[in-house]
Short mmCIF file of C-alpha atoms in Angstrom, two decimals:
data_model
loop_
_atom_site.label_atom_id
_atom_site.label_comp_id
_atom_site.label_asym_id
_atom_site.label_seq_id
_atom_site.Cartn_x
_atom_site.Cartn_y
_atom_site.Cartn_z
CA MET W 100 146.83 158.88 234.35
CA PHE W 101 148.22 155.64 235.79
CA ARG W 102 150.24 153.64 233.27
CA THR W 103 151.25 150.01 233.66
CA LYS W 104 154.70 148.71 232.83
CA ARG W 105 153.13 146.51 230.15
CA SER W 106 151.59 149.49 228.30
CA GLY W 107 154.90 151.33 228.44
CA LEU W 108 156.66 148.35 226.86
CA VAL W 109 154.07 148.19 224.14
CA ARG W 110 154.45 151.93 223.31
CA ARG W 111 158.23 151.54 223.17
CA LEU W 112 157.94 148.54 220.82
CA TRP W 113 155.66 150.43 218.48
CA ARG W 114 158.05 153.35 218.34
CA SER W 115 160.88 150.86 217.50
CA ARG W 116 159.02 149.31 214.64
CA ALA W 117 160.81 148.96 211.30
CA PRO W 118 160.55 152.06 209.08
CA VAL W 119 158.92 151.70 205.74
CA GLU W 120 160.05 153.30 202.51
CA GLY W 121 159.15 157.02 202.62
CA ASP W 122 159.68 157.43 206.33
CA GLY W 123 163.13 158.92 205.82
CA ASP W 124 164.77 156.47 208.12
CA ALA W 125 164.22 153.41 206.06
CA ASP W 126 167.39 151.44 205.42
CA THR W 127 167.41 151.02 201.76
CA GLY W 128 170.32 148.70 201.99
CA THR W 129 168.02 146.01 203.43
CA ARG W 130 166.30 145.61 200.16
CA GLY W 131 167.42 144.52 196.73
CA GLY W 132 166.96 146.47 193.59
CA GLY W 133 169.38 148.62 191.77
CA ASN W 134 171.86 147.03 189.36
CA ALA W 135 174.93 146.23 191.48
CA GLY W 136 174.45 142.60 192.57
CA CYS W 137 172.99 139.17 192.31
CA CYS W 138 171.10 138.99 195.61
CA LEU W 139 167.60 140.20 195.00
CA GLY W 140 165.53 141.64 197.68
CA LYS W 141 161.80 142.05 197.48
CA PRO W 142 160.35 145.30 196.31
CA GLY W 143 160.26 147.90 199.01
CA ALA W 144 156.93 148.54 200.56
CA SER W 145 155.32 151.83 199.77
CA LYS W 146 154.41 154.14 202.65
CA PRO W 147 151.08 153.03 204.02
CA ASN W 148 148.09 155.41 203.93
CA PRO W 149 146.95 156.74 207.38
CA GLY W 150 144.05 154.29 207.48
CA THR W 151 146.30 151.25 207.00
CA GLU W 152 148.81 152.60 209.53
CA ALA W 153 146.13 153.14 212.11
CA GLU W 154 144.74 149.70 211.56
CA LEU W 155 148.24 148.07 211.82
CA LYS W 156 148.94 149.99 215.01
CA ALA W 157 145.66 148.84 216.62
CA LEU W 158 146.25 145.25 215.63
CA THR W 159 149.84 145.33 216.88
CA TYR W 160 148.79 146.88 220.20
CA SER W 161 146.07 144.28 220.73
CA ILE W 162 148.45 141.41 220.05
CA LEU W 163 151.38 142.79 222.19
CA LYS W 164 149.07 143.37 225.19
CA LYS W 165 148.26 139.63 225.13
CA ILE W 166 151.96 138.68 225.46
CA LYS W 167 153.54 138.18 228.83
CA GLU W 168 155.55 140.99 230.26
CA LYS W 169 158.88 139.08 230.27
CA GLN W 170 158.30 138.22 226.69
CA LEU W 171 157.74 141.80 225.81
CA GLU W 172 161.05 142.68 227.40
CA VAL W 173 162.76 140.03 225.29
CA LEU W 174 161.18 141.44 222.17
CA LEU W 175 162.10 144.99 223.05
CA GLN W 176 165.72 144.00 223.78
CA ALA W 177 166.07 142.36 220.36
CA VAL W 178 164.36 145.15 218.48
CA GLU W 179 166.14 148.08 220.17
CA SER W 180 169.56 146.48 219.85
CA ARG W 181 168.80 145.52 216.19
CA GLY W 182 170.03 142.00 216.95
CA GLY W 183 173.25 143.14 218.57
CA ALA W 184 172.35 141.93 222.04
CA ARG W 185 171.85 138.31 222.74
CA SER W 186 168.11 137.77 223.21
CA PRO W 187 166.34 134.52 223.91
CA CYS W 188 163.67 132.97 221.80
CA LEU W 189 160.13 134.45 221.90
CA LEU W 190 157.94 131.37 221.87
CA LEU W 191 154.40 131.96 220.81
CA PRO W 192 151.63 129.94 219.18
CA GLY W 193 152.70 129.42 215.56
CA LYS W 194 149.17 128.71 214.22
CA ALA W 195 147.62 131.82 215.57
CA ASP W 196 146.44 134.27 212.82
CA ALA W 197 145.95 138.01 212.87
CA ARG W 198 143.68 139.73 210.33
CA LEU W 199 144.88 143.00 208.78
CA GLY W 200 142.14 144.32 206.46
CA GLN W 201 141.23 141.51 204.08
CA GLN W 202 144.54 139.70 204.72
CA SER W 203 145.03 136.92 207.29
CA LEU W 204 148.68 136.73 208.64
CA PRO W 205 150.25 134.10 210.86
CA LEU W 206 151.30 135.75 214.14
CA PRO W 207 155.08 135.25 213.56
CA LEU W 208 154.88 136.72 210.08
CA LEU W 209 153.05 139.86 211.41
CA LEU W 210 155.70 140.46 214.04
CA TYR W 211 158.46 140.06 211.45
CA LYS W 212 156.72 142.59 209.18
CA VAL W 213 156.23 145.08 211.95
CA PHE W 214 159.67 144.86 213.53
CA ARG W 215 161.99 143.86 210.68
CA TRP W 216 160.74 143.77 207.10
CA PRO W 217 157.60 145.84 206.24
CA ASP W 218 157.76 144.39 202.65
CA LEU W 219 157.73 140.84 203.76
CA ARG W 220 155.01 138.80 202.01
CA HIS W 221 155.42 135.12 202.91
CA SER W 222 157.35 133.01 205.29
CA SER W 223 159.04 131.22 202.35
CA GLU W 224 161.17 134.36 201.98
CA LEU W 225 162.75 133.70 205.38
CA LYS W 226 165.45 131.44 206.86
CA ARG W 227 165.66 130.79 210.59
CA LEU W 228 169.10 131.21 212.13
CA SER W 229 170.75 128.15 213.58
CA CYS W 230 170.97 129.78 217.06
CA CYS W 231 167.18 129.69 217.37
CA GLU W 232 165.32 126.98 219.38
CA SER W 233 162.84 126.59 216.50
CA TYR W 234 165.65 125.84 213.95
CA GLY W 235 165.00 122.58 212.18
CA LYS W 236 161.69 121.88 213.78
CA ILE W 237 158.67 121.15 211.60
CA ASN W 238 155.34 122.64 212.57
CA PRO W 239 155.91 122.98 216.32
CA GLU W 240 153.03 124.29 218.44
CA LEU W 241 155.18 127.14 219.76
CA VAL W 242 157.30 129.00 217.24
CA CYS W 243 160.06 131.57 217.98
CA CYS W 244 158.81 134.99 216.89
CA ASN W 245 161.97 136.95 217.71
CA PRO W 246 162.52 138.90 214.46
CA HIS W 247 166.29 138.90 214.88
CA HIS W 248 166.39 135.04 214.95
CA MET W 249 165.39 135.20 211.29
CA SER W 250 167.01 136.33 208.07
CA ARG W 251 165.81 137.00 204.56
CA LEU W 252 166.74 134.43 201.86
CA CYS W 253 169.18 135.69 199.21
CA GLU W 254 167.75 134.96 195.72
CA LEU W 255 170.28 134.59 192.92
CA GLU W 256 169.66 136.02 189.50
CA SER W 257 169.33 133.57 186.64
CA PRO W 258 170.97 134.01 184.23
CA PRO W 259 173.60 136.19 185.93
CA PRO W 260 174.18 139.68 184.46
CA PRO W 261 177.21 140.10 182.29
CA TYR W 262 178.67 143.01 184.24
CA SER W 263 179.23 140.88 187.42
CA ARG W 264 180.89 138.02 185.53
CA TYR W 265 184.63 138.09 185.25
CA PRO W 266 187.50 135.62 184.90
CA THR W 267 188.50 133.83 188.04
CA ASP W 268 191.40 135.80 189.46
CA PHE W 269 194.26 134.41 191.48
CA LEU W 270 193.86 135.25 195.14
CA LYS W 271 197.06 137.23 195.06
CA PRO W 272 200.18 137.19 192.73
CA PRO W 273 202.92 134.88 193.86
CA ASP W 274 205.19 137.79 194.95
CA SER W 275 202.55 139.51 197.03
CA PRO W 276 203.12 140.08 200.80
CA GLY W 277 201.83 137.28 203.10
CA SER W 278 202.08 134.56 200.45
CA VAL W 279 204.69 131.87 200.75
CA PRO W 280 205.19 128.54 199.03
CA ALA W 281 203.45 125.69 200.82
CA SER W 282 204.38 122.04 200.60
CA THR W 283 200.86 120.73 201.10
CA GLU W 284 200.24 117.87 198.81
CA THR W 285 196.99 117.92 196.91
CA GLY W 286 197.02 115.54 194.09
CA GLY W 287 200.72 115.94 193.74
CA THR W 288 200.40 119.69 193.11
CA ALA W 289 202.03 122.30 195.27
CA TYR W 290 200.28 125.67 195.49
CA SER W 291 200.59 129.00 197.23
CA ALA W 292 198.77 129.39 200.54
CA PRO W 293 198.53 132.22 203.11
CA MET W 294 201.25 132.13 205.70
CA GLY W 295 200.23 129.99 208.68
CA PHE W 296 197.65 127.87 206.79
CA SER W 297 199.88 124.85 206.83
CA ASP W 298 200.39 125.37 210.57
CA SER W 299 196.59 125.36 211.00
CA LEU W 300 196.30 122.09 209.03
CA ALA W 301 198.93 120.57 211.37
CA LEU W 302 196.66 120.97 214.37
CA GLN W 303 194.56 118.08 213.12
CA GLU W 304 197.68 115.94 212.43
CA ARG W 305 198.72 116.37 216.14
CA GLY W 306 195.39 115.05 217.28
CA GLU W 307 193.96 118.36 218.45
CA GLN W 308 190.28 119.28 217.99
CA PRO W 309 189.74 119.42 214.21
CA HIS W 310 188.55 122.67 212.63
CA TRP W 311 186.01 122.83 209.77
CA CYS W 312 187.47 126.10 208.43
CA VAL W 313 190.02 128.84 209.08
CA VAL W 314 189.39 132.54 208.50
CA ALA W 315 191.98 135.18 207.42
CA TYR W 316 191.27 138.89 207.68
CA TRP W 317 192.88 141.07 204.99
CA GLU W 318 193.15 144.89 204.40
CA GLU W 319 193.97 145.24 200.74
CA LYS W 320 197.11 143.02 200.10
CA THR W 321 198.10 142.69 203.74
CA ARG W 322 196.78 140.06 206.08
CA VAL W 323 195.96 141.40 209.55
CA GLY W 324 196.30 139.17 212.56
CA ARG W 325 196.59 135.40 212.77
CA LEU W 326 194.44 132.84 211.13
CA TYR W 327 191.26 132.03 213.13
CA SER W 328 190.56 128.35 213.40
CA VAL W 329 186.83 127.49 213.73
CA GLN W 330 185.62 124.38 215.63
CA GLU W 331 182.19 125.58 216.71
CA PRO W 332 179.24 125.24 214.31
CA SER W 333 178.66 128.98 214.23
CA LEU W 334 181.02 131.96 214.33
CA ASP W 335 180.38 135.72 214.59
CA ILE W 336 182.88 137.84 212.73
CA PHE W 337 182.42 141.50 213.61
CA TYR W 338 184.18 144.81 214.32
CA ASP W 339 181.87 146.07 217.09
CA LEU W 340 179.16 143.92 218.61
CA PRO W 341 177.55 144.80 221.96
CA GLN W 342 177.58 141.29 223.34
CA GLY W 343 179.81 139.59 220.72
CA THR W 344 181.96 136.47 221.03
CA GLY W 345 183.95 135.15 218.17
CA PHE W 346 186.38 136.76 215.77
CA CYS W 347 186.58 140.49 216.75
CA LEU W 348 188.30 142.38 213.94
CA GLY W 349 188.35 145.52 216.11
CA GLN W 350 190.85 143.90 218.36
CA LEU W 351 193.43 143.26 215.64
CA ALA W 352 196.40 145.53 215.35
CA SER W 353 196.56 147.22 211.91
CA ASP W 354 199.10 149.62 210.58
CA ASN W 355 197.04 150.60 207.55
CA LYS W 356 196.55 154.39 207.59
CA SER W 357 194.41 154.48 204.38
CA GLN W 358 191.26 156.61 204.99
CA LEU W 359 189.21 154.24 202.83
CA VAL W 360 190.33 151.22 204.88
CA GLN W 361 189.50 153.05 208.13
CA MET W 362 186.08 154.08 206.88
CA VAL W 363 185.17 150.62 205.76
CA ARG W 364 186.56 149.07 208.95
CA ALA W 365 184.22 151.29 210.98
CA LYS W 366 181.20 150.10 208.84
CA ILE W 367 181.74 146.49 209.43
CA GLY W 368 179.79 146.87 212.72
CA TYR W 369 177.94 143.69 213.63
CA GLY W 370 179.63 141.90 210.69
CA ILE W 371 178.55 138.52 209.55
CA GLN W 372 177.56 135.18 211.08
CA LEU W 373 179.20 132.07 209.55
CA SER W 374 177.41 128.73 210.24
CA ARG W 375 177.91 125.26 209.21
CA GLU W 376 174.49 123.56 208.78
CA PRO W 377 173.39 120.15 207.36
CA ASP W 378 173.03 121.46 203.84
CA GLY W 379 176.19 123.62 203.72
CA VAL W 380 177.79 126.79 205.05
CA TRP W 381 175.52 129.84 205.34
CA ILE W 382 176.55 133.48 205.73
CA TYR W 383 174.21 135.99 207.37
CA ASN W 384 174.89 139.60 206.88
CA ARG W 385 174.29 141.23 210.33
CA SER W 386 175.83 144.59 209.36
CA CYS W 387 174.08 147.72 208.00
CA TYR W 388 175.94 147.54 204.64
CA PRO W 389 176.10 145.03 201.83
CA ILE W 390 178.81 142.34 201.65
CA PHE W 391 180.15 140.68 198.55
CA ILE W 392 180.86 136.99 198.19
CA LYS W 393 182.65 134.80 195.65
CA SER W 394 182.32 131.02 196.03
CA ALA W 395 182.88 128.20 193.51
CA THR W 396 179.68 126.40 194.66
CA LEU W 397 177.45 129.35 194.10
CA ASP W 398 177.79 129.13 190.30
CA ASN W 399 177.30 126.69 187.52
CA PRO W 400 179.87 123.88 187.77
CA ASP W 401 180.46 124.08 184.05
CA SER W 402 181.25 127.80 184.05
CA ARG W 403 184.81 128.94 183.54
CA THR W 404 184.22 132.07 185.54
CA LEU W 405 182.97 132.89 189.02
CA LEU W 406 180.48 135.60 190.07
CA VAL W 407 180.64 138.06 192.84
CA HIS W 408 177.37 138.02 194.73
CA LYS W 409 175.99 141.06 196.63
CA VAL W 410 174.26 140.26 199.85
CA PHE W 411 172.21 143.03 201.50
CA PRO W 412 171.83 143.59 205.27
CA GLY W 413 169.59 141.10 206.95
CA PHE W 414 169.98 138.47 204.17
CA SER W 415 171.45 135.02 204.29
CA ILE W 416 173.05 133.07 201.50
CA LYS W 417 174.26 129.51 201.33
CA ALA W 418 177.85 130.34 200.38
CA PHE W 419 179.40 126.90 200.35
CA ASP W 420 178.35 123.34 199.67
CA PHE W 421 180.79 120.63 200.70
CA GLU W 422 179.22 117.98 198.56
CA LYS W 423 179.11 120.13 195.49
CA ALA W 424 182.73 121.32 196.10
CA GLY W 425 183.95 117.72 196.26
CA SER W 426 182.55 116.97 192.72
CA LEU W 427 183.81 120.20 191.07
CA GLN W 428 185.68 119.38 187.87
CA ARG W 429 187.11 122.31 185.95
CA PRO W 430 189.80 120.68 183.72
CA ASN W 431 190.09 123.92 181.63
CA ASP W 432 190.30 126.31 184.57
CA HIS W 433 193.95 127.34 185.18
CA GLU W 434 193.31 128.42 188.78
CA PHE W 435 191.62 125.11 189.65
CA SER W 436 194.41 123.08 188.19
CA GLN W 437 197.26 125.12 189.79
CA GLN W 438 195.55 125.94 193.07
CA PRO W 439 193.24 123.01 194.08
CA ARG W 440 192.08 124.70 197.30
CA THR W 441 190.24 127.39 195.22
CA GLY W 442 187.10 125.10 195.19
CA PHE W 443 187.23 125.14 199.06
CA THR W 444 187.59 128.85 199.56
CA VAL W 445 185.09 131.69 199.95
CA GLN W 446 186.09 135.32 199.65
CA ILE W 447 184.01 138.03 201.39
CA SER W 448 184.41 141.77 201.02
CA PHE W 449 182.78 144.25 203.40
CA VAL W 450 180.96 147.24 201.89
CA LYS W 451 182.98 147.37 198.64
CA GLY W 452 182.67 145.08 195.70
CA TRP W 453 185.07 144.01 193.00
CA GLY W 454 184.97 142.77 189.45
CA GLN W 455 184.27 144.22 186.04
CA CYS W 456 181.68 146.76 187.17
CA TYR W 457 184.08 148.31 189.70
CA THR W 458 187.41 149.97 189.58
CA ARG W 459 188.64 147.12 191.83
CA GLN W 460 189.21 144.19 189.60
CA PHE W 461 190.64 141.84 192.27
CA ILE W 462 189.59 141.31 195.86
CA SER W 463 193.11 142.19 196.98
CA SER W 464 192.16 145.79 196.05
CA CYS W 465 189.14 145.83 198.46
CA PRO W 466 189.69 147.68 201.79
CA CYS W 467 188.54 144.99 204.20
CA TRP W 468 187.90 141.41 203.30
CA LEU W 469 187.91 137.77 204.56
CA GLU W 470 189.11 134.51 203.14
CA VAL W 471 187.43 131.43 204.46
CA ILE W 472 189.26 128.20 203.74
CA PHE W 473 187.33 125.02 204.34
CA ASN W 474 188.84 121.85 205.70
CA ASN W 475 188.21 119.17 203.00
CA ARG W 476 189.73 116.29 205.01
#
């Protein structure tokens, strides 16, 4: 039987649809649940019955067959690479609806459910990535339906569970490797900063292009490589990304022979995307494993302690708020009084968490982690 290229693309897309719970291949890390973090995913979708599956397949086929061939190729590239390859926007009518049983779904939402999140219920659970053409646009006629130009919103528990709350720890003890006294004046207080941070601040003083943050990569207590100064609004931080540009951790020379460090390093994969947006700094977890984040602006300003937040694959969290950070007042917090930059720092650990519910009490015990230091000038 003669088969067109279009029908072949449609079949490949259907085979590449997102697995649902019970398929055996479902990535349980993309959902919340469990008791190990503060980023709540939606309940996992149960495996559909054969009738529902057949109806969904028929509906998906009918929609895909109406899409232009080049657009199908764009969608297939995004889906098969799981967002690893750069794929352009897939602009389709945003107000078109598709009916699945008794439920009417907007076309973009249906494609997100089929190819990314089967348990997705409403568009309010999503955040569009800043790289997308539809980012920031209100009710455009054409909307990007590329499922890998979207992320799930990370919902924080309220109140936070006691097991994830712990006293704010110093980044590292004064005598730890890679820490030297710095003469940076902040309200007349000198504090300990990572080696090279003062040099990074000097770039702006010499009139060079200012950075909005610098990123340091650590393996346990040892910093690996130089500080990465960020001028662009968005930065990919990854170990292995098919078409990646940005901060590639895989290119850094590390002497750490720990099996745990090497195992975690290999799991970083697509890593994270760090982006400065009008309302703050967002972190998108592009990897296949959870990341753990601690930030002063994620918690109650009156709290004496900070939380470590678990962010699942495919989720985004607003990790830093410049306006909120500038108004932080913690007169009783020893770390804030002795190290003023704490309020302008975010710590991110790949795969492994830290805190009271872990054997690792401090982030310096985590195998692979990042420190993001924001420019508050």
